[in-house]
């Protein structure tokens, strides 16, 4: 649901703080906690399935999760890694399928499993193909220029290129310092998405630098994993742990 | 792996403290934390898939999870609810399939989605069919006599019946007070499994009453869900939250 609502959430006074889910329950719990939109984390989806992240092996799991999350009463955006295919028309068809489920947006990234970046021109062709097939979908074009070592100097150029190709937003995970954030924000009229990096950024600090969307990436998944282990070892659940009935209600509505 | 190891874990000096996973990552993290065996939680598996618990709709998700958890270096026992079928031969075939994956044990319960208990004789036929098809598998026979309201007085009789039918262990979720635990322990030579109910039981207390296995049920899943929401709201991850690389290593080994 809510492609228009989701676009609008990038144009509010404060940045969109976007929590990333890895299964239906985490998405439903985060929506119930008041977050106005939900993303997904490819690390979480992959690890939950026992697969490595960012190797393109979780197409089916990603689609199944998208179908279930589309039931939520808030817009949902789905991380499709590099698109799970080398062929732009296949990635475009995937995007159209997600839109048909009621998904509001996607992330598409230029990082490749071997640690290289897809050629900028190739990524622009991909963005154009997706926008042609699923024009309403909020396409968040992610560049891994800061994420993969040694490509930082390519970030601004790629942000400009993806903007020109028709993206609706740009995502540069890894930018944190003012000197890295400001050139990205200045390079595009589109909403800029940064990753929430605990200890290195604050929501207020990124907002002041012009960032319009702040996502958690895999942080919530990793915090959840930690809580499971800690609770098992200490035999003491955190305060506010939901009951069995609370969880059933997340599912049955 | 490890059906024999898993049987042995019920005969140690201290009870087997069994954490319940809902996806590969939670199982791998709990095994890495040192737990000698891993169970599954049907609530977690169902809610992760966006389905209600205990309605028999998660056969595929349960099999997929079992396949992935069987890769862990510790024995794994799988909650198959009521067996996902009314036909004992189908449930027995499912158990044999799980054994073929390398799963060490199963839980099979007598509670039905409508809140009733399956007839005791019917449940004994089911237990016999499973043991015939998958003799090495540790069959933990669960009675929901304390879990579903109004059946407490049936617990001891069912524990005796399931013992006679060939179960390897009995599980009575909901027993906590000495007056409820002792009659169950006294009714069977098999290892008795109780649920860890925070605030109502302690591991030492249950051990002193003769309980041989203590499982967390859905607690860790619910604690994880809480941590995800809390971390998102407070923008501060719990100490010890694993890194991205830590999680990737859980999967790649």
Short mmCIF file of C-alpha atoms in Angstrom, two decimals:
data_model
loop_
_atom_site.label_atom_id
_atom_site.label_comp_id
_atom_site.label_asym_id
_atom_site.label_seq_id
_atom_site.Cartn_x
_atom_site.Cartn_y
_atom_site.Cartn_z
CA UNK A 1 0.00 0.00 0.00
CA UNK A 2 0.79 3.70 -0.05
CA UNK A 3 3.27 4.49 -2.81
CA UNK A 4 2.17 8.15 -2.68
CA UNK A 5 2.24 8.17 1.11
CA UNK A 6 5.72 6.71 0.97
CA UNK A 7 6.96 9.37 -1.44
CA UNK A 8 5.46 12.03 0.85
CA UNK A 9 7.25 10.63 3.90
CA UNK A 10 10.51 11.80 2.31
CA UNK A 11 9.28 15.40 2.25
CA UNK A 12 8.28 15.97 5.88
CA UNK A 13 9.88 18.42 8.25
CA UNK A 14 11.88 15.65 9.93
CA UNK A 15 13.70 12.83 8.13
CA UNK A 16 11.95 9.51 7.68
CA UNK A 17 13.33 7.13 10.31
CA UNK A 18 12.96 3.75 8.64
CA UNK A 19 13.29 0.52 10.63
CA UNK A 20 14.26 -2.60 8.72
CA UNK A 21 12.43 -5.89 9.25
CA UNK A 22 13.56 -9.40 8.37
CA UNK A 23 10.32 -11.32 8.83
CA UNK A 24 6.64 -10.60 9.14
CA UNK A 25 6.68 -10.44 12.94
CA UNK A 26 9.46 -7.88 13.15
CA UNK A 27 7.74 -5.74 10.51
CA UNK A 28 4.39 -5.97 12.29
CA UNK A 29 5.94 -5.16 15.68
CA UNK A 30 7.75 -2.12 14.26
CA UNK A 31 4.60 -0.88 12.53
CA UNK A 32 2.64 -1.39 15.76
CA UNK A 33 5.28 0.67 17.58
CA UNK A 34 4.33 3.64 15.41
CA UNK A 35 6.89 3.72 12.61
CA UNK A 36 5.19 5.18 9.53
CA UNK A 37 6.93 2.86 7.04
CA UNK A 38 8.94 -0.37 7.13
CA UNK A 39 12.00 -1.44 5.15
CA UNK A 40 13.72 -4.80 4.94
CA UNK A 41 17.28 -5.86 5.71
CA UNK A 42 18.93 -8.18 3.24
CA UNK A 43 21.37 -9.41 5.90
CA UNK A 44 18.47 -10.37 8.14
CA UNK A 45 16.52 -12.06 5.36
CA UNK A 46 19.57 -14.01 4.25
CA UNK A 47 20.80 -15.01 7.73
CA UNK A 48 17.30 -16.05 8.76
CA UNK A 49 17.34 -18.43 5.79
CA UNK A 50 20.88 -19.60 6.56
CA UNK A 51 22.36 -17.89 3.49
CA UNK A 52 25.10 -15.28 3.14
CA UNK A 53 24.06 -11.69 2.45
CA UNK A 54 24.63 -9.83 -0.80
CA UNK A 55 25.25 -12.91 -2.93
CA UNK A 56 21.95 -12.78 -4.77
CA UNK A 57 20.64 -16.07 -3.38
CA UNK A 58 17.53 -14.86 -1.57
CA UNK A 59 15.13 -13.93 -4.36
CA UNK A 60 12.40 -16.33 -3.17
CA UNK A 61 12.76 -15.39 0.51
CA UNK A 62 12.65 -11.69 -0.40
CA UNK A 63 9.48 -12.14 -2.47
CA UNK A 64 7.78 -14.20 0.25
CA UNK A 65 8.64 -11.57 2.86
CA UNK A 66 7.41 -8.77 0.61
CA UNK A 67 4.08 -10.54 0.10
CA UNK A 68 3.56 -10.89 3.84
CA UNK A 69 4.73 -7.38 4.76
CA UNK A 70 2.44 -5.85 2.15
CA UNK A 71 -0.42 -6.72 4.54
CA UNK A 72 0.83 -4.12 7.02
CA UNK A 73 -1.11 -0.85 7.33
CA UNK A 74 2.02 1.18 6.48
CA UNK A 75 4.11 1.50 3.30
CA UNK A 76 6.80 -1.14 2.84
CA UNK A 77 10.06 -0.84 0.91
CA UNK A 78 12.03 -3.93 -0.04
CA UNK A 79 15.79 -4.36 -0.38
CA UNK A 80 16.30 -6.39 -3.56
CA UNK A 81 20.13 -6.24 -3.36
CA UNK A 82 21.38 -6.00 -6.96
CA UNK A 83 18.06 -7.23 -8.35
CA UNK A 84 18.80 -10.99 -8.28
CA UNK A 85 19.56 -10.98 -12.01
CA UNK A 86 22.06 -9.55 -14.45
CA UNK A 87 19.27 -8.76 -16.91
CA UNK A 88 17.58 -5.37 -16.48
CA UNK A 89 14.28 -6.66 -17.89
CA UNK A 90 14.17 -9.38 -15.24
CA UNK A 91 14.87 -6.92 -12.46
CA UNK A 92 12.20 -4.61 -13.88
CA UNK A 93 9.71 -7.50 -13.90
CA UNK A 94 10.59 -8.23 -10.27
CA UNK A 95 9.94 -4.60 -9.36
CA UNK A 96 6.58 -4.70 -11.13
CA UNK A 97 5.70 -7.88 -9.27
CA UNK A 98 6.54 -6.24 -5.93
CA UNK A 99 4.40 -3.24 -6.87
CA UNK A 100 1.55 -5.63 -7.66
CA UNK A 101 1.77 -6.99 -4.10
CA UNK A 102 1.27 -3.48 -2.75
CA UNK A 103 4.93 -2.77 -1.97
CA UNK A 104 5.69 0.99 -2.00
CA UNK A 105 9.40 1.05 -2.74
CA UNK A 106 12.62 -0.82 -3.39
CA UNK A 107 16.34 -0.44 -2.80
CA UNK A 108 18.57 -1.42 -5.69
CA UNK A 109 22.32 -1.44 -5.11
CA UNK A 110 25.40 -1.24 -7.31
CA UNK A 111 27.65 -3.33 -5.06
CA UNK A 112 28.48 -6.77 -6.38
CA UNK A 113 29.27 -9.94 -4.45
CA UNK A 114 32.92 -9.73 -5.54
CA UNK A 115 33.33 -6.34 -3.86
CA UNK A 116 33.29 -4.34 -7.08
CA UNK A 117 30.76 -1.74 -8.18
CA UNK A 118 28.55 -2.37 -11.20
CA UNK A 119 29.47 0.06 -14.01
CA UNK A 120 27.59 3.33 -13.53
CA UNK A 121 26.10 3.24 -17.02
CA UNK A 122 24.85 -0.30 -16.53
CA UNK A 123 23.23 0.72 -13.22
CA UNK A 124 21.53 3.67 -14.94
CA UNK A 125 20.07 1.34 -17.58
CA UNK A 126 18.75 -0.81 -14.75
CA UNK A 127 17.18 2.17 -12.97
CA UNK A 128 15.54 3.32 -16.19
CA UNK A 129 14.16 -0.17 -16.85
CA UNK A 130 12.69 -0.40 -13.35
CA UNK A 131 11.09 3.04 -13.53
CA UNK A 132 9.55 2.19 -16.89
CA UNK A 133 8.07 -1.07 -15.56
CA UNK A 134 6.95 0.17 -12.14
CA UNK A 135 6.70 3.97 -12.30
CA UNK A 136 4.85 4.41 -8.98
CA UNK A 137 7.39 2.48 -6.95
CA UNK A 138 9.81 4.62 -4.93
CA UNK A 139 13.16 3.60 -6.34
CA UNK A 140 15.92 4.19 -3.84
CA UNK A 141 19.19 3.91 -5.76
CA UNK A 142 21.93 2.73 -3.44
CA UNK A 143 25.55 3.19 -4.19
CA UNK A 144 28.00 1.09 -2.25
CA UNK A 145 30.81 3.54 -2.98
CA UNK A 146 31.30 4.08 0.79
CA UNK A 147 30.36 0.55 1.73
CA UNK A 148 32.95 -1.28 -0.31
CA UNK A 149 36.51 -0.15 0.36
CA UNK A 150 38.30 2.12 -2.07
CA UNK A 151 35.42 3.65 -3.99
CA UNK A 152 34.54 6.70 -1.84
CA UNK A 153 35.58 9.14 -4.52
CA UNK A 154 32.96 7.67 -6.89
CA UNK A 155 29.99 8.40 -4.63
CA UNK A 156 29.05 11.88 -5.80
CA UNK A 157 29.35 11.01 -9.47
CA UNK A 158 27.11 7.99 -9.01
CA UNK A 159 24.54 9.97 -7.06
CA UNK A 160 24.38 12.40 -9.97
CA UNK A 161 24.13 9.60 -12.51
CA UNK A 162 21.34 7.73 -10.67
CA UNK A 163 19.46 10.99 -10.19
CA UNK A 164 19.65 11.59 -13.92
CA UNK A 165 18.46 8.05 -14.63
CA UNK A 166 15.19 8.69 -12.78
CA UNK A 167 15.70 7.37 -9.24
CA UNK A 168 13.35 8.72 -6.56
CA UNK A 169 15.96 8.73 -3.83
CA UNK A 170 19.62 7.92 -3.31
CA UNK A 171 21.13 5.83 -0.55
CA UNK A 172 24.80 6.01 0.40
CA UNK A 173 25.37 3.65 3.33
CA UNK A 174 28.51 4.55 5.24
CA UNK A 175 28.41 8.33 5.07
CA UNK A 176 28.57 9.79 8.55
CA UNK A 177 30.96 12.75 8.76
CA UNK A 178 29.80 16.17 7.58
CA UNK A 179 32.50 16.19 4.89
CA UNK A 180 31.05 13.01 3.40
CA UNK A 181 27.35 13.76 3.83
CA UNK A 182 27.22 17.33 2.51
CA UNK A 183 28.67 16.66 -0.96
CA UNK A 184 26.10 13.88 -1.46
CA UNK A 185 23.19 16.09 -0.37
CA UNK A 186 24.48 18.92 -2.55
CA UNK A 187 24.80 16.63 -5.58
CA UNK A 188 21.10 15.81 -5.97
CA UNK A 189 17.64 17.31 -5.53
CA UNK A 190 16.42 13.85 -4.44
CA UNK A 191 15.97 12.75 -0.83
CA UNK A 192 19.24 11.34 0.49
CA UNK A 193 19.18 8.21 2.64
CA UNK A 194 21.92 7.48 5.17
CA UNK A 195 22.44 4.53 7.43
CA UNK A 196 22.05 4.96 11.18
CA UNK A 197 25.52 4.14 12.50
CA UNK A 198 25.39 4.08 16.32
CA UNK A 199 28.06 6.24 17.92
CA UNK A 200 28.97 7.88 14.62
CA UNK A 201 25.76 9.71 13.72
CA UNK A 202 22.60 10.97 15.38
CA UNK A 203 19.22 11.43 13.78
CA UNK A 204 19.34 15.15 14.58
CA UNK A 205 22.84 15.50 13.19
CA UNK A 206 22.00 13.82 9.90
CA UNK A 207 18.78 15.85 9.65
CA UNK A 208 20.75 19.09 10.08
CA UNK A 209 22.99 18.06 7.18
CA UNK A 210 19.96 17.59 4.92
CA UNK A 211 19.50 13.81 5.05
CA UNK A 212 15.84 12.95 4.40
CA UNK A 213 15.76 9.26 5.27
CA UNK A 214 17.66 7.34 7.93
CA UNK A 215 17.51 3.58 7.89
CA UNK A 216 18.71 1.02 10.39
CA UNK A 217 20.01 -1.56 7.95
CA UNK A 218 20.73 -4.78 9.81
CA UNK A 219 21.01 -3.14 13.25
CA UNK A 220 17.61 -4.19 14.59
CA UNK A 221 18.10 -7.74 13.37
CA UNK A 222 21.46 -7.90 15.09
CA UNK A 223 20.06 -6.38 18.30
CA UNK A 224 17.26 -8.97 18.25
CA UNK A 225 19.74 -11.80 17.85
CA UNK A 226 21.72 -10.46 20.79
CA UNK A 227 18.58 -10.26 22.95
CA UNK A 228 17.69 -13.88 22.20
CA UNK A 229 21.13 -15.07 23.29
CA UNK A 230 21.26 -12.81 26.35
CA UNK A 231 17.79 -13.86 27.50
CA UNK A 232 18.70 -17.52 27.08
CA UNK A 233 21.95 -17.13 29.01
CA UNK A 234 20.58 -14.91 31.77
CA UNK A 235 17.14 -16.50 31.97
CA UNK A 236 15.63 -13.08 32.37
CA UNK A 237 13.57 -11.51 29.60
CA UNK A 238 13.79 -7.77 28.94
CA UNK A 239 11.07 -5.63 30.45
CA UNK A 240 8.17 -5.18 28.10
CA UNK A 241 8.66 -8.51 26.32
CA UNK A 242 5.36 -9.18 24.54
CA UNK A 243 3.21 -12.10 25.59
CA UNK A 244 2.29 -15.09 23.45
CA UNK A 245 -1.12 -13.51 22.88
CA UNK A 246 0.48 -10.17 21.90
CA UNK A 247 2.46 -11.94 19.17
CA UNK A 248 -0.56 -13.89 17.93
CA UNK A 249 -2.40 -10.56 17.63
CA UNK A 250 0.42 -9.09 15.52
CA UNK A 251 -0.39 -11.78 12.99
CA UNK A 252 -4.16 -12.03 13.20
CA UNK A 253 -4.62 -8.24 13.45
CA UNK B 1 23.08 -34.84 13.71
CA UNK B 2 23.42 -36.42 17.11
CA UNK B 3 20.31 -38.42 17.97
CA UNK B 4 22.33 -40.41 20.52
CA UNK B 5 23.99 -37.28 21.86
CA UNK B 6 20.58 -35.71 22.18
CA UNK B 7 19.17 -38.66 24.11
CA UNK B 8 22.21 -38.47 26.41
CA UNK B 9 21.67 -34.78 27.09
CA UNK B 10 18.51 -35.76 28.99
CA UNK B 11 20.54 -37.92 31.38
CA UNK B 12 23.18 -35.48 32.62
CA UNK B 13 23.57 -34.25 36.16
CA UNK B 14 21.86 -30.96 35.35
CA UNK B 15 18.72 -30.58 33.25
CA UNK B 16 19.07 -29.81 29.56
CA UNK B 17 18.42 -26.10 29.10
CA UNK B 18 17.04 -25.93 25.59
CA UNK B 19 16.74 -22.61 23.74
CA UNK B 20 14.20 -22.38 20.95
CA UNK B 21 15.07 -20.84 17.59
CA UNK B 22 12.73 -19.54 14.91
CA UNK B 23 15.13 -19.11 12.02
CA UNK B 24 18.62 -20.24 11.06
CA UNK B 25 20.33 -17.16 12.49
CA UNK B 26 18.78 -17.47 15.94
CA UNK B 27 19.65 -21.17 16.04
CA UNK B 28 23.21 -20.53 14.93
CA UNK B 29 23.66 -17.69 17.44
CA UNK B 30 22.35 -19.84 20.31
CA UNK B 31 24.58 -22.76 19.32
CA UNK B 32 27.55 -20.38 19.09
CA UNK B 33 26.70 -19.15 22.61
CA UNK B 34 27.36 -22.66 23.89
CA UNK B 35 23.96 -24.31 24.18
CA UNK B 36 24.42 -28.04 23.56
CA UNK B 37 21.18 -28.47 21.59
CA UNK B 38 18.62 -26.26 19.86
CA UNK B 39 14.83 -26.52 19.69
CA UNK B 40 12.35 -24.56 17.61
CA UNK B 41 9.37 -22.43 18.60
CA UNK B 42 6.21 -22.89 16.60
CA UNK B 43 5.00 -19.40 17.58
CA UNK B 44 8.20 -17.90 16.24
CA UNK B 45 8.14 -19.90 13.02
CA UNK B 46 4.49 -19.02 12.43
CA UNK B 47 4.73 -15.31 13.31
CA UNK B 48 7.88 -14.92 11.22
CA UNK B 49 5.85 -16.19 8.27
CA UNK B 50 2.86 -14.01 9.15
CA UNK B 51 0.71 -16.95 10.19
CA UNK B 52 -1.05 -17.79 13.46
CA UNK B 53 0.54 -20.39 15.73
CA UNK B 54 -0.92 -23.83 16.43
CA UNK B 55 -3.23 -23.91 13.44
CA UNK B 56 -1.23 -26.40 11.44
CA UNK B 57 -0.41 -24.01 8.60
CA UNK B 58 3.38 -23.97 8.81
CA UNK B 59 4.43 -27.41 7.56
CA UNK B 60 6.60 -25.99 4.76
CA UNK B 61 8.22 -23.32 6.93
CA UNK B 62 8.95 -25.91 9.63
CA UNK B 63 10.57 -28.28 7.13
CA UNK B 64 12.66 -25.50 5.59
CA UNK B 65 13.84 -24.39 9.02
CA UNK B 66 14.66 -27.97 10.04
CA UNK B 67 16.74 -28.43 6.90
CA UNK B 68 18.78 -25.32 7.63
CA UNK B 69 19.18 -25.96 11.38
CA UNK B 70 20.37 -29.50 10.73
CA UNK B 71 23.62 -27.88 9.51
CA UNK B 72 24.41 -26.76 13.07
CA UNK B 73 27.11 -28.63 15.01
CA UNK B 74 24.64 -29.48 17.83
CA UNK B 75 21.52 -31.69 17.93
CA UNK B 76 18.30 -30.02 16.81
CA UNK B 77 14.76 -30.87 17.87
CA UNK B 78 11.79 -29.59 15.89
CA UNK B 79 8.34 -28.62 17.10
CA UNK B 80 5.90 -30.12 14.59
CA UNK B 81 2.78 -28.96 16.49
CA UNK B 82 0.17 -31.71 16.04
CA UNK B 83 2.02 -33.17 13.06
CA UNK B 84 0.37 -31.07 10.31
CA UNK B 85 -1.94 -33.94 9.40
CA UNK B 86 -4.78 -35.97 10.88
CA UNK B 87 -3.30 -39.16 9.44
CA UNK B 88 -0.71 -40.93 11.62
CA UNK B 89 1.10 -42.38 8.58
CA UNK B 90 1.61 -38.89 7.18
CA UNK B 91 2.96 -37.60 10.48
CA UNK B 92 5.23 -40.65 10.72
CA UNK B 93 6.54 -39.94 7.20
CA UNK B 94 7.22 -36.33 8.22
CA UNK B 95 9.19 -37.54 11.24
CA UNK B 96 11.21 -39.89 9.06
CA UNK B 97 11.90 -37.03 6.67
CA UNK B 98 13.16 -34.86 9.52
CA UNK B 99 15.38 -37.68 10.72
CA UNK B 100 16.79 -37.97 7.20
CA UNK B 101 17.81 -34.28 7.37
CA UNK B 102 19.82 -35.03 10.49
CA UNK B 103 17.28 -33.72 12.99
CA UNK B 104 17.67 -35.38 16.42
CA UNK B 105 14.20 -34.98 17.91
CA UNK B 106 10.65 -33.72 17.59
CA UNK B 107 7.87 -32.39 19.78
CA UNK B 108 4.40 -33.67 18.99
CA UNK B 109 1.46 -32.13 20.86
CA UNK B 110 -2.08 -33.21 21.66
CA UNK B 111 -3.57 -29.72 21.73
CA UNK B 112 -5.81 -28.87 18.80
CA UNK B 113 -6.49 -25.50 17.19
CA UNK B 114 -10.05 -25.49 18.62
CA UNK B 115 -8.68 -25.65 22.19
CA UNK B 116 -9.54 -29.31 22.72
CA UNK B 117 -7.14 -32.19 23.35
CA UNK B 118 -6.82 -35.00 20.83
CA UNK B 119 -8.19 -38.26 22.28
CA UNK B 120 -5.46 -39.96 24.30
CA UNK B 121 -5.78 -43.24 22.40
CA UNK B 122 -5.50 -41.43 19.07
CA UNK B 123 -2.37 -39.66 20.30
CA UNK B 124 -0.86 -42.99 21.39
CA UNK B 125 -1.46 -44.43 17.91
CA UNK B 126 0.33 -41.40 16.50
CA UNK B 127 3.30 -41.83 18.86
CA UNK B 128 3.56 -45.52 17.97
CA UNK B 129 3.47 -44.74 14.25
CA UNK B 130 6.23 -42.14 14.59
CA UNK B 131 8.47 -44.41 16.66
CA UNK B 132 8.02 -47.21 14.12
CA UNK B 133 8.96 -44.93 11.21
CA UNK B 134 11.80 -43.02 12.90
CA UNK B 135 13.00 -45.06 15.88
CA UNK B 136 16.19 -43.06 16.52
CA UNK B 137 14.41 -39.73 16.75
CA UNK B 138 13.87 -38.42 20.30
CA UNK B 139 10.09 -38.18 20.48
CA UNK B 140 9.03 -35.61 23.05
CA UNK B 141 5.32 -36.16 23.64
CA UNK B 142 3.72 -32.92 24.68
CA UNK B 143 0.42 -32.76 26.43
CA UNK B 144 -1.37 -29.45 26.46
CA UNK B 145 -3.41 -30.46 29.52
CA UNK B 146 -1.98 -27.48 31.45
CA UNK B 147 -1.72 -25.23 28.44
CA UNK B 148 -5.36 -25.30 27.39
CA UNK B 149 -7.77 -24.32 30.15
CA UNK B 150 -9.76 -26.96 32.02
CA UNK B 151 -7.72 -30.09 31.33
CA UNK B 152 -5.18 -30.05 34.20
CA UNK B 153 -6.59 -33.19 35.78
CA UNK B 154 -5.85 -35.13 32.57
CA UNK B 155 -2.10 -34.43 32.60
CA UNK B 156 -0.85 -37.37 34.65
CA UNK B 157 -2.99 -39.91 32.82
CA UNK B 158 -1.73 -38.65 29.48
CA UNK B 159 1.88 -38.70 30.62
CA UNK B 160 1.40 -42.38 31.57
CA UNK B 161 -0.31 -43.16 28.28
CA UNK B 162 2.34 -41.50 26.12
CA UNK B 163 5.07 -43.21 28.12
CA UNK B 164 3.40 -46.55 27.43
CA UNK B 165 3.10 -45.73 23.72
CA UNK B 166 6.89 -45.41 23.41
CA UNK B 167 7.67 -41.70 23.75
CA UNK B 168 11.26 -40.81 24.69
CA UNK B 169 10.29 -37.82 26.84
CA UNK B 170 7.16 -35.99 27.96
CA UNK B 171 6.55 -32.27 27.86
CA UNK B 172 3.92 -30.55 29.98
CA UNK B 173 4.09 -26.81 29.28
CA UNK B 174 2.52 -24.80 32.09
CA UNK B 175 3.60 -26.83 35.10
CA UNK B 176 5.43 -24.61 37.58
CA UNK B 177 4.32 -25.23 41.18
CA UNK B 178 5.71 -28.21 43.07
CA UNK B 179 2.21 -29.69 43.39
CA UNK B 180 1.90 -29.76 39.61
CA UNK B 181 5.44 -30.80 38.70
CA UNK B 182 5.96 -33.68 41.15
CA UNK B 183 2.98 -35.82 40.07
CA UNK B 184 4.16 -35.58 36.46
CA UNK B 185 7.73 -36.56 37.32
CA UNK B 186 6.45 -39.40 39.51
CA UNK B 187 4.18 -40.69 36.74
CA UNK B 188 6.93 -41.63 34.28
CA UNK B 189 10.48 -42.95 34.10
CA UNK B 190 11.02 -40.71 31.06
CA UNK B 191 12.74 -37.32 31.17
CA UNK B 192 10.15 -34.63 31.92
CA UNK B 193 10.31 -31.34 30.03
CA UNK B 194 8.90 -28.13 31.53
CA UNK B 195 8.65 -24.65 30.10
CA UNK B 196 10.79 -21.89 31.55
CA UNK B 197 8.21 -19.43 32.87
CA UNK B 198 10.03 -16.28 34.07
CA UNK B 199 9.07 -15.27 37.58
CA UNK B 200 7.27 -18.56 38.23
CA UNK B 201 10.12 -21.08 37.99
CA UNK B 202 13.89 -21.19 38.16
CA UNK B 203 16.17 -23.69 36.49
CA UNK B 204 17.46 -24.81 39.89
CA UNK B 205 13.96 -25.17 41.30
CA UNK B 206 12.74 -27.30 38.42
CA UNK B 207 15.93 -29.38 38.55
CA UNK B 208 15.34 -30.07 42.25
CA UNK B 209 11.85 -31.34 41.42
CA UNK B 210 13.29 -33.82 38.91
CA UNK B 211 12.67 -31.99 35.64
CA UNK B 212 15.25 -33.13 33.04
CA UNK B 213 14.69 -30.62 30.26
CA UNK B 214 13.73 -26.96 30.42
CA UNK B 215 12.79 -25.19 27.24
CA UNK B 216 12.17 -21.55 26.53
CA UNK B 217 9.25 -21.93 24.14
CA UNK B 218 8.58 -18.62 22.45
CA UNK B 219 10.35 -16.49 25.08
CA UNK B 220 13.55 -15.82 23.13
CA UNK B 221 11.59 -14.95 20.01
CA UNK B 222 9.47 -12.52 21.97
CA UNK B 223 12.52 -11.00 23.69
CA UNK B 224 14.15 -10.56 20.28
CA UNK B 225 11.08 -8.81 18.92
CA UNK B 226 11.10 -6.49 21.90
CA UNK B 227 14.79 -5.67 21.39
CA UNK B 228 14.20 -4.76 17.74
CA UNK B 229 11.45 -2.32 18.67
CA UNK B 230 13.34 -0.86 21.63
CA UNK B 231 16.51 -0.37 19.59
CA UNK B 232 14.54 1.34 16.83
CA UNK B 233 12.76 3.65 19.28
CA UNK B 234 15.77 4.48 21.44
CA UNK B 235 18.34 4.47 18.64
CA UNK B 236 20.76 2.70 20.93
CA UNK B 237 21.69 -0.94 20.36
CA UNK B 238 22.23 -3.27 23.31
CA UNK B 239 25.83 -3.80 24.37
CA UNK B 240 27.34 -6.80 22.65
CA UNK B 241 25.20 -6.49 19.52
CA UNK B 242 27.00 -8.55 16.88
CA UNK B 243 28.50 -6.85 13.85
CA UNK B 244 27.49 -7.41 10.24
CA UNK B 245 30.57 -9.60 9.83
CA UNK B 246 29.69 -11.60 12.97
CA UNK B 247 26.30 -12.45 11.47
CA UNK B 248 27.76 -13.35 8.10
CA UNK B 249 30.14 -15.72 9.90
CA UNK B 250 27.20 -17.41 11.66
CA UNK B 251 25.98 -18.42 8.23
CA UNK B 252 29.20 -19.14 6.39
CA UNK B 253 30.78 -20.94 9.36
#
